[in-house]
PDB file of C-alpha atoms in Angstrom:
ATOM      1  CA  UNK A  74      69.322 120.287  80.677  1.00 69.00           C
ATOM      2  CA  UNK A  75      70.974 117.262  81.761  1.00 83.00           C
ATOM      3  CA  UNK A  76      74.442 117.125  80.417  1.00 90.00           C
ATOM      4  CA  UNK A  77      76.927 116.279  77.225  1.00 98.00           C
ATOM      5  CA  UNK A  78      75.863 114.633  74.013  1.00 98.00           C
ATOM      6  CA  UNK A  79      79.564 114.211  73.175  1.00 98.00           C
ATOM      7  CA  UNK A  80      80.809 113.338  76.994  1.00 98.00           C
ATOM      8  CA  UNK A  81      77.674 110.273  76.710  1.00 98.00           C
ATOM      9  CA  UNK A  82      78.988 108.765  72.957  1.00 98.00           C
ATOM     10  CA  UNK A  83      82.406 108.733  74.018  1.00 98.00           C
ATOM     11  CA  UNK A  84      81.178 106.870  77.729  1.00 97.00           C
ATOM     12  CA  UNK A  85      79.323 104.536  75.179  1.00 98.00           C
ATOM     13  CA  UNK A  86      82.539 103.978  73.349  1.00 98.00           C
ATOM     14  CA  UNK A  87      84.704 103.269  76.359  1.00 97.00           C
ATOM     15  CA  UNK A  88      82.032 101.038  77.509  1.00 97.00           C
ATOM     16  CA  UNK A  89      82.131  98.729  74.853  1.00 97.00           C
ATOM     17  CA  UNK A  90      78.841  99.855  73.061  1.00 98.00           C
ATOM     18  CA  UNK A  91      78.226 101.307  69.270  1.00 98.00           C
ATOM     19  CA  UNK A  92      76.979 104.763  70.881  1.00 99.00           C
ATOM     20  CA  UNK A  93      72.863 104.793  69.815  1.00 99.00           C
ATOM     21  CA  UNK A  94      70.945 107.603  69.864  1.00 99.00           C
ATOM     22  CA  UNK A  95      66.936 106.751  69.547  1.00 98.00           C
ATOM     23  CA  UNK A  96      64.297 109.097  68.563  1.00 98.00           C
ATOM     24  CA  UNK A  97      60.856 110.255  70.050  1.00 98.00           C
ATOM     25  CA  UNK A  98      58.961 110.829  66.755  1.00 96.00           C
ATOM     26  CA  UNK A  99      55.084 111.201  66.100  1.00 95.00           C
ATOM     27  CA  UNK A 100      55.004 110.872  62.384  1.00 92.00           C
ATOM     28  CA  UNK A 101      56.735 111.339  59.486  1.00 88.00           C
ATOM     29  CA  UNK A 102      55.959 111.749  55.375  1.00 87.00           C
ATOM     30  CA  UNK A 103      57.053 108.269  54.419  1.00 84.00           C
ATOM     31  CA  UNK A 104      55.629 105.726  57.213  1.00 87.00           C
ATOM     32  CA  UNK A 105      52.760 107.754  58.601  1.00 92.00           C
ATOM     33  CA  UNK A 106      51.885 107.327  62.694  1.00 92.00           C
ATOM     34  CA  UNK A 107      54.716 106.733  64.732  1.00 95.00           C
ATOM     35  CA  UNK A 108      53.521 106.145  68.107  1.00 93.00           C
ATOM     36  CA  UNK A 109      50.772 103.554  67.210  1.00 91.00           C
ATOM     37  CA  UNK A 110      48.853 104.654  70.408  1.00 92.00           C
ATOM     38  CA  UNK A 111      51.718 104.861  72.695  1.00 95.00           C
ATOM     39  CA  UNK A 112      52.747 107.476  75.435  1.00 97.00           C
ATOM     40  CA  UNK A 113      56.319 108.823  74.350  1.00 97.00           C
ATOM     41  CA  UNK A 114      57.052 109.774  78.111  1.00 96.00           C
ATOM     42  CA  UNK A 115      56.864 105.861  78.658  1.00 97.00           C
ATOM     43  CA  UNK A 116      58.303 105.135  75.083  1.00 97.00           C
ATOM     44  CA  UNK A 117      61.154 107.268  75.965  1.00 97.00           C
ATOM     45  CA  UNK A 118      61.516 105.658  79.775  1.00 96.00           C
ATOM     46  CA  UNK A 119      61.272 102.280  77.649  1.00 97.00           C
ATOM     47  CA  UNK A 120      64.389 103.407  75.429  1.00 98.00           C
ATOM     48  CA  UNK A 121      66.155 105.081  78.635  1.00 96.00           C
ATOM     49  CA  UNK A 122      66.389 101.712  80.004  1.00 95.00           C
ATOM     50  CA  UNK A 123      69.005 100.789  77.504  1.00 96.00           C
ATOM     51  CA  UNK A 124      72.161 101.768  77.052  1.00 96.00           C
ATOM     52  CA  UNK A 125      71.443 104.646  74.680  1.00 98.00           C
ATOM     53  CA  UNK A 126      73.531 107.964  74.343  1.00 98.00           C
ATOM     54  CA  UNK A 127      71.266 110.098  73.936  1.00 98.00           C
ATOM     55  CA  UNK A 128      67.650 110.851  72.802  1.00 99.00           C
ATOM     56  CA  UNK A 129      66.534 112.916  69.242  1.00 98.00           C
ATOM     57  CA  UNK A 130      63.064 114.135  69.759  1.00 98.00           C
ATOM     58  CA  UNK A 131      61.631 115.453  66.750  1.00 97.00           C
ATOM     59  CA  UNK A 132      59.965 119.186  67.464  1.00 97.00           C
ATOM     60  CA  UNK A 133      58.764 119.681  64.060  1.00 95.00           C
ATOM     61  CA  UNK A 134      55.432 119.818  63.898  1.00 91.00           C
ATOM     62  CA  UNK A 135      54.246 120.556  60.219  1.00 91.00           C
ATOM     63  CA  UNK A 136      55.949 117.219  58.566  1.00 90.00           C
ATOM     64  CA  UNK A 137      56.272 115.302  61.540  1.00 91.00           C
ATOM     65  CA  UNK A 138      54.078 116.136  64.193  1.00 91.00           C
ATOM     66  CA  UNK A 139      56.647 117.177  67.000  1.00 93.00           C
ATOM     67  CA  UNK A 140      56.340 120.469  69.177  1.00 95.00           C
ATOM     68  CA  UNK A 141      58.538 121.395  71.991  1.00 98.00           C
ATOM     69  CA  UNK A 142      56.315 120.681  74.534  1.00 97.00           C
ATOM     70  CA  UNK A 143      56.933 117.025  73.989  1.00 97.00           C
ATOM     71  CA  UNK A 144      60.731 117.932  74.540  1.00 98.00           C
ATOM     72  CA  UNK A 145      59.365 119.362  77.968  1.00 97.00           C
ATOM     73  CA  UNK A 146      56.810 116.808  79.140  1.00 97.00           C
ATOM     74  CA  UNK A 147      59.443 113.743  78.367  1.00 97.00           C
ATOM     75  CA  UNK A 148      62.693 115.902  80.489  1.00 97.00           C
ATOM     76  CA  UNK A 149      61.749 115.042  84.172  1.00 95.00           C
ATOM     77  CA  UNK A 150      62.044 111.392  83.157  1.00 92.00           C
ATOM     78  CA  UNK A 151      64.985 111.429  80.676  1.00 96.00           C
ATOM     79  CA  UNK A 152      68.196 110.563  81.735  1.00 94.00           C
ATOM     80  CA  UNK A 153      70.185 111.254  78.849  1.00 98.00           C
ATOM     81  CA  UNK A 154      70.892 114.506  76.779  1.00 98.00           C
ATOM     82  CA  UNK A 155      68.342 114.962  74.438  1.00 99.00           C
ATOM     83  CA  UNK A 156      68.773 116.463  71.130  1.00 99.00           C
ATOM     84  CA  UNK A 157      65.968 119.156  69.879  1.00 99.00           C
ATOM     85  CA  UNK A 158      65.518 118.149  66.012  1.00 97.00           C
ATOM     86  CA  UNK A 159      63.660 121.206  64.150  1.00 97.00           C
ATOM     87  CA  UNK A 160      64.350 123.439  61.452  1.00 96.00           C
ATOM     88  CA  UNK A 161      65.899 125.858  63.267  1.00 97.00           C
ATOM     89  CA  UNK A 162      66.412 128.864  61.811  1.00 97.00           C
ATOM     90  CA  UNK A 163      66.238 132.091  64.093  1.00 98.00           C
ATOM     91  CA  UNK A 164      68.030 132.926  67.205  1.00 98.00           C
ATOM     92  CA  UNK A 165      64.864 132.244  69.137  1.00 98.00           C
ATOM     93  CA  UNK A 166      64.537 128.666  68.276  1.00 98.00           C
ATOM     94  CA  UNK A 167      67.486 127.958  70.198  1.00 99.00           C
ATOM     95  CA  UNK A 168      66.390 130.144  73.457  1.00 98.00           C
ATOM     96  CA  UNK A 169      63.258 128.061  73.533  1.00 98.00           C
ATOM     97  CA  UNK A 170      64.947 124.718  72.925  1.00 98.00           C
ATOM     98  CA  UNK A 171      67.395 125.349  76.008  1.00 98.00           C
ATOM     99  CA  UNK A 172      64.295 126.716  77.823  1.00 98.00           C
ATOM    100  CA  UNK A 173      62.462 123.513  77.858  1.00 98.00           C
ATOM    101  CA  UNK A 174      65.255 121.800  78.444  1.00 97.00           C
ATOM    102  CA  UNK A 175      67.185 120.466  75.604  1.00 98.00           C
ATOM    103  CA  UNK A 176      71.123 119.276  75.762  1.00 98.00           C
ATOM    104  CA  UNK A 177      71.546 120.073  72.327  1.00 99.00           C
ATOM    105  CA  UNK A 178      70.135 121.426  68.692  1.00 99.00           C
ATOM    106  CA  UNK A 179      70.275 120.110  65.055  1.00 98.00           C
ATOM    107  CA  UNK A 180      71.784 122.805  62.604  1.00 98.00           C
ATOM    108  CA  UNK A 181      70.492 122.076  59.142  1.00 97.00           C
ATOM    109  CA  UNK A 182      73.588 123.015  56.535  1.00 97.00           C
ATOM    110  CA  UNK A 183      71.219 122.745  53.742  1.00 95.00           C
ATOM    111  CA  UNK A 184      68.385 124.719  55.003  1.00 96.00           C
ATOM    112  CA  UNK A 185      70.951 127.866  56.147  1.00 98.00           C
ATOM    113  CA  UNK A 186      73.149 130.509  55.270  1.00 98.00           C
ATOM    114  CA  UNK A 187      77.090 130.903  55.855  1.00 98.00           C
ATOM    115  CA  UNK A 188      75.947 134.249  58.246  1.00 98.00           C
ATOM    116  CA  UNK A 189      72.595 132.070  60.252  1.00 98.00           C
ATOM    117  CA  UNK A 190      75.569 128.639  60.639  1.00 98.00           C
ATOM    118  CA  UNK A 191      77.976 131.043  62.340  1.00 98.00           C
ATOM    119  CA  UNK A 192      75.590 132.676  64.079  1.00 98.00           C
ATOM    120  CA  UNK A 193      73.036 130.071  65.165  1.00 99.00           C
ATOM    121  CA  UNK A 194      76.360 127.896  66.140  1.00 98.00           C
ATOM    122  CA  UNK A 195      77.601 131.001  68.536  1.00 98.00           C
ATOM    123  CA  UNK A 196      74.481 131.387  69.923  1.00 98.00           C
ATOM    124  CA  UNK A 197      73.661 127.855  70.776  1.00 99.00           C
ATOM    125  CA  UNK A 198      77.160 127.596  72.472  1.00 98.00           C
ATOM    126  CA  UNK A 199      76.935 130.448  74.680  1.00 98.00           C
ATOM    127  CA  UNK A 200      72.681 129.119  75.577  1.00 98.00           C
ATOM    128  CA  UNK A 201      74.991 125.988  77.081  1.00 98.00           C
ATOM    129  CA  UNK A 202      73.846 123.905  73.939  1.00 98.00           C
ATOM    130  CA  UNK A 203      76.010 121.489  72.233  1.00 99.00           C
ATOM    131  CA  UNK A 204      75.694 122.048  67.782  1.00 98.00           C
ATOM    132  CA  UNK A 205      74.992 118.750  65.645  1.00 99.00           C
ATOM    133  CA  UNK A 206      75.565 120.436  61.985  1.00 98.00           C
ATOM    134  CA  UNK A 207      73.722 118.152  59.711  1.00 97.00           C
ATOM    135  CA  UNK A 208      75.211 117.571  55.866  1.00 97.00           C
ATOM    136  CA  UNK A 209      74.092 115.886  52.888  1.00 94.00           C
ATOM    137  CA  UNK A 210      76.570 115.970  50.804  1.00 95.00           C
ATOM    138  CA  UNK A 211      80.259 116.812  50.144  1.00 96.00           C
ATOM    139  CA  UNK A 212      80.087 120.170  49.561  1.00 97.00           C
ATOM    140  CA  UNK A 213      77.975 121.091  52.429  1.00 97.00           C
ATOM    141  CA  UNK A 214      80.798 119.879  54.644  1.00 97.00           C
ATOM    142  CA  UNK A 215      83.389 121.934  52.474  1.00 96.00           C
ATOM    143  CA  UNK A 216      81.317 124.844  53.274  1.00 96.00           C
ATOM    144  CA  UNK A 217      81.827 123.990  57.323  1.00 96.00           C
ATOM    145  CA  UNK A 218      85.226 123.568  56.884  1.00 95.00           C
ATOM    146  CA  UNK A 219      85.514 126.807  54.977  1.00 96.00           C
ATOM    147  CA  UNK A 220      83.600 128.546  57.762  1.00 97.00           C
ATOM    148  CA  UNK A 221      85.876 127.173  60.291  1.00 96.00           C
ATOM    149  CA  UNK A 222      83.492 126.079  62.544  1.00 95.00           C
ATOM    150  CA  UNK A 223      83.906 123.122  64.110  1.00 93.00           C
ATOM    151  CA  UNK A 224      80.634 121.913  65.522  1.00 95.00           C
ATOM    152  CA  UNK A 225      80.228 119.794  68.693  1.00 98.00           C
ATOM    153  CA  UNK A 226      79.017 116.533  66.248  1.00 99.00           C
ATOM    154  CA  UNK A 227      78.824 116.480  62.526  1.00 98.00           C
ATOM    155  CA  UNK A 228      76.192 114.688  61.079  1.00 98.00           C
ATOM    156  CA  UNK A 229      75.359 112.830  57.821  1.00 97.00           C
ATOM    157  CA  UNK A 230      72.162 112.658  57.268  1.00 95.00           C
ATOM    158  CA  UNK A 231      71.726 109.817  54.938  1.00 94.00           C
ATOM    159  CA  UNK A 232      68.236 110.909  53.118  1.00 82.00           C
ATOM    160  CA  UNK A 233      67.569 114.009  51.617  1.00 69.00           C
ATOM    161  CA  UNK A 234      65.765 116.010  53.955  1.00 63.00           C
ATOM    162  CA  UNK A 235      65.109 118.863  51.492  1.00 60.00           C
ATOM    163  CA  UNK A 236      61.863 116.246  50.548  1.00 55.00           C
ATOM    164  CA  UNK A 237      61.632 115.421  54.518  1.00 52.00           C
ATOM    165  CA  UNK A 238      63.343 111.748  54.192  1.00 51.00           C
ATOM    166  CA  UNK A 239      61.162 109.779  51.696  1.00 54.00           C
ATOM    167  CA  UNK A 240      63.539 109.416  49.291  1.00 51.00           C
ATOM    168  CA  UNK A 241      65.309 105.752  49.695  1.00 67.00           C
ATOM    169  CA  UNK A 242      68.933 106.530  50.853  1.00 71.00           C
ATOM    170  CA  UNK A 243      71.133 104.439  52.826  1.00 86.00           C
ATOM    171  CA  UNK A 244      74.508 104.310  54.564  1.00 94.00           C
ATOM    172  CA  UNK A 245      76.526 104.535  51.226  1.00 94.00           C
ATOM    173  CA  UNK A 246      76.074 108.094  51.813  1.00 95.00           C
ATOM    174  CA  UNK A 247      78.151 107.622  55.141  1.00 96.00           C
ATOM    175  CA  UNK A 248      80.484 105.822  53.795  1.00 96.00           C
ATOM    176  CA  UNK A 249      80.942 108.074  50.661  1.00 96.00           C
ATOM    177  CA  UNK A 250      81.981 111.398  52.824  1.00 97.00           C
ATOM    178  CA  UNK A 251      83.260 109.828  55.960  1.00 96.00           C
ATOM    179  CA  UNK A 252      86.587 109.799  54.232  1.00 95.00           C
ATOM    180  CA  UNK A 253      86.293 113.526  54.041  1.00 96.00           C
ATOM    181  CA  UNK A 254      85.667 114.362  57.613  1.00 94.00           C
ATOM    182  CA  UNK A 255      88.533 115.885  59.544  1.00 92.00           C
ATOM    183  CA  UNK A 256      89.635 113.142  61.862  1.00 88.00           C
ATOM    184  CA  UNK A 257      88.853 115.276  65.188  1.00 92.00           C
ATOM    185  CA  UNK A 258      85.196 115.687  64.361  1.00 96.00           C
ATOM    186  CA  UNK A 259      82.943 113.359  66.151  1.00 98.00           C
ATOM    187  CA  UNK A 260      80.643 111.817  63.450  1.00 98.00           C
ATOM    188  CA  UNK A 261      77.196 110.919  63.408  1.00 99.00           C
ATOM    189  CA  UNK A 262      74.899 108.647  60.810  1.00 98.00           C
ATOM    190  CA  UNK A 263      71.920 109.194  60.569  1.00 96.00           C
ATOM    191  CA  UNK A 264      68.993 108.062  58.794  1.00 89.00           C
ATOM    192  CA  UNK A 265      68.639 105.041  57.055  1.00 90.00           C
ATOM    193  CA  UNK A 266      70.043 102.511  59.488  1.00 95.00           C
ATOM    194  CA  UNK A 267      67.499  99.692  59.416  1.00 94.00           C
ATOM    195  CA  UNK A 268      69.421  96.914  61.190  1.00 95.00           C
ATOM    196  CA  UNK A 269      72.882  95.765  63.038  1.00 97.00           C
ATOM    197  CA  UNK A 270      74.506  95.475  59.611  1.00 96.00           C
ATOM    198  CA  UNK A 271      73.398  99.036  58.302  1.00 96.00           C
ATOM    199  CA  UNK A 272      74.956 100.308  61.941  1.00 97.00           C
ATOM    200  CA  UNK A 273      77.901  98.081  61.492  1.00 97.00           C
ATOM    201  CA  UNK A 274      78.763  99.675  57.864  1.00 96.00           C
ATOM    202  CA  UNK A 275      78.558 103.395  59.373  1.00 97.00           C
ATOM    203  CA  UNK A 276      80.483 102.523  61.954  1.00 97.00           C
ATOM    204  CA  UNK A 277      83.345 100.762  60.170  1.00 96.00           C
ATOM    205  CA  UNK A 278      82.803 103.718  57.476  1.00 96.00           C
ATOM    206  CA  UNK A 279      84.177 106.014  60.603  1.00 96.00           C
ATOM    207  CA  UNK A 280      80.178 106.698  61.791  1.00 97.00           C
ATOM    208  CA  UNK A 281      81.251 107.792  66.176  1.00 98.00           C
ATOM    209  CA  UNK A 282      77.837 107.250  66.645  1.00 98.00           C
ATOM    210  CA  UNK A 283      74.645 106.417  64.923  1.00 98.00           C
ATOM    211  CA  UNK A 284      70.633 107.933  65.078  1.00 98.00           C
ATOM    212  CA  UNK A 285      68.064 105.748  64.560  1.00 97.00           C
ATOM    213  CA  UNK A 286      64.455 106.828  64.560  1.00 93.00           C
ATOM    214  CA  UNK A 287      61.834 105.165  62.371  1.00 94.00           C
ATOM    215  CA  UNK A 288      63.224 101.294  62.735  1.00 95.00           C
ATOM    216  CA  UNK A 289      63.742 101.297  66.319  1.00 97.00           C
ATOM    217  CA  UNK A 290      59.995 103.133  66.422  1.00 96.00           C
ATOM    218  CA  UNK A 291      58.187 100.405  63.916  1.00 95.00           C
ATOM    219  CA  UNK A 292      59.978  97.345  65.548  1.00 96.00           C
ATOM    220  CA  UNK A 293      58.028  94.832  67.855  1.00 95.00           C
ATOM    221  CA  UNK A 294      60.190  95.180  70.606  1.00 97.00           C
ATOM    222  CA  UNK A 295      61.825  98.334  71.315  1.00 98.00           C
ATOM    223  CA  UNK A 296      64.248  97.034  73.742  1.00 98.00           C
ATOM    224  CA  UNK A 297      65.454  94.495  71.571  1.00 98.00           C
ATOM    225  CA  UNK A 298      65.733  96.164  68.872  1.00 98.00           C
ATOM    226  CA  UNK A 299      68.328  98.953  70.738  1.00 98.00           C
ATOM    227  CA  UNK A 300      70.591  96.254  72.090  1.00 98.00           C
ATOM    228  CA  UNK A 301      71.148  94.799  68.846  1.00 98.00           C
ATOM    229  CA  UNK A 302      72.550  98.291  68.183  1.00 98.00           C
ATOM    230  CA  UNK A 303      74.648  98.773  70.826  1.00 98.00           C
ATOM    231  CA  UNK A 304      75.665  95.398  70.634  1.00 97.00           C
ATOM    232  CA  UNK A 305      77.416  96.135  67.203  1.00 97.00           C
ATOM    233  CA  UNK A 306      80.235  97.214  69.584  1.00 97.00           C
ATOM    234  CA  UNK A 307      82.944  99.669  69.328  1.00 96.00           C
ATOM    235  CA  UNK A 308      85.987  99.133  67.823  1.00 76.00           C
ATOM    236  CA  UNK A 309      86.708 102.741  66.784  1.00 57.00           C
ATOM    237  CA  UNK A 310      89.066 105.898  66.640  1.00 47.00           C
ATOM    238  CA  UNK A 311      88.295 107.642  70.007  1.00 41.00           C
TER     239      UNK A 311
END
């Protein structure tokens, strides 16, 4: 482990930057081969370069190709917290996240019950894992807020993941429910941010932070195409 998702966006924030966090990903349903041929240790020391918050890498392996070794093999070199994106589901998903060395663990709303968010939230909390609970819509969040748990980072994820992202959604969604988010709650977009204006529009929507995976992944130059992000500046609430 390295340290705090949250602690890094709100450095980004007093720094001057929109907070980025930019994904390891092999594959996914919609644009195919991710990597093109690349190493991800060096795509991810390419990325670490930058200014980022924090790096998603995506563990799941049926739909997008991920495992946790890669989470493993990329932590020696990674200087920021990295998030472990999976399905998880079961109390031992978490225990091998933090055993390879993830900072923190995506928490699927849609894909869980009131009884596995509770628990799976407890359990990655007392594993020293920070909680990004992932919604879709506005009455996933009322169920949250119902629950009374309030996770580490909230997350809007702004394609339907129920069909693993190839639907066509955008940052609308973001700006439909950020209205709706308790002010406290750190907020993250996700999905669907394509260029500086898309990251612009969740952040000005109330977006803390944003995660971009397939655009930074498919663009020409990686480095560039970061600092445009972070370059969107903060302006924000913190």
């Amino acid at each position: 482990m390295y340290g705090s998702l949250v602690e890094n966006i709100r450095l980004r924030q007093r720094e001057g930057f929109l907070p980025v966090l930019s994904e390891i990903k092999v594959r996914s349903p919609k644009e195919g081969d991710l990597l093109r041929g690349r190493d991800p240790t060096l795509l991810a020391e390419i990325m670490c370069k930058c200014q980022i918050a924090g790096l998603s890498v995506v563990t799941e392996f049926d739909n997008f190709g991920g495992d946790l070794d890669l989470i493993e093999t990329l932590r020696p070199d990674v200087k920021v917290p990295i998030l472990c994106k999976d399905f998880h589901k079961e109390v031992n998903d978490l225990k091998l996240a933090a055993n390879v060395g993830a900072d923190a663990v995506l928490l699927t709303v849609s894909m869980l019950n009131d009884e596995q968010i509770i628990l799976l939230h407890e359990t990655a909390h007392s594993l020293g894992l920070e909680t990004l609970l992932e919604i879709h819509s506005l009455a996933q969040l009322q169920r949250i807020i119902k629950l009374g748990i309030k996770p580490d980072i909230l997350g809007i994820n702004n394609r339907n993941i129920l069909v693993f992202e190839t639907d066509d959604g955008d940052v609308s969604l973001t700006e439909e429910l950020a209205s709706h988010i308790p002010s406290e709650t750190l907020l993250l977009s996700e999905s669907s941010i394509k260029c500086p204006k898309d990251a612009r529009r969740a952040r000005d929507a109330g977006a803390d932070a944003v995660l971009v995976g397939t655009s930074i992944l498919v663009a020409n130059d990686t480095v560039k195409a970061i600092n445009e992000l972070l370059n969107v500046g903060w302006n924000g609430k913190s």
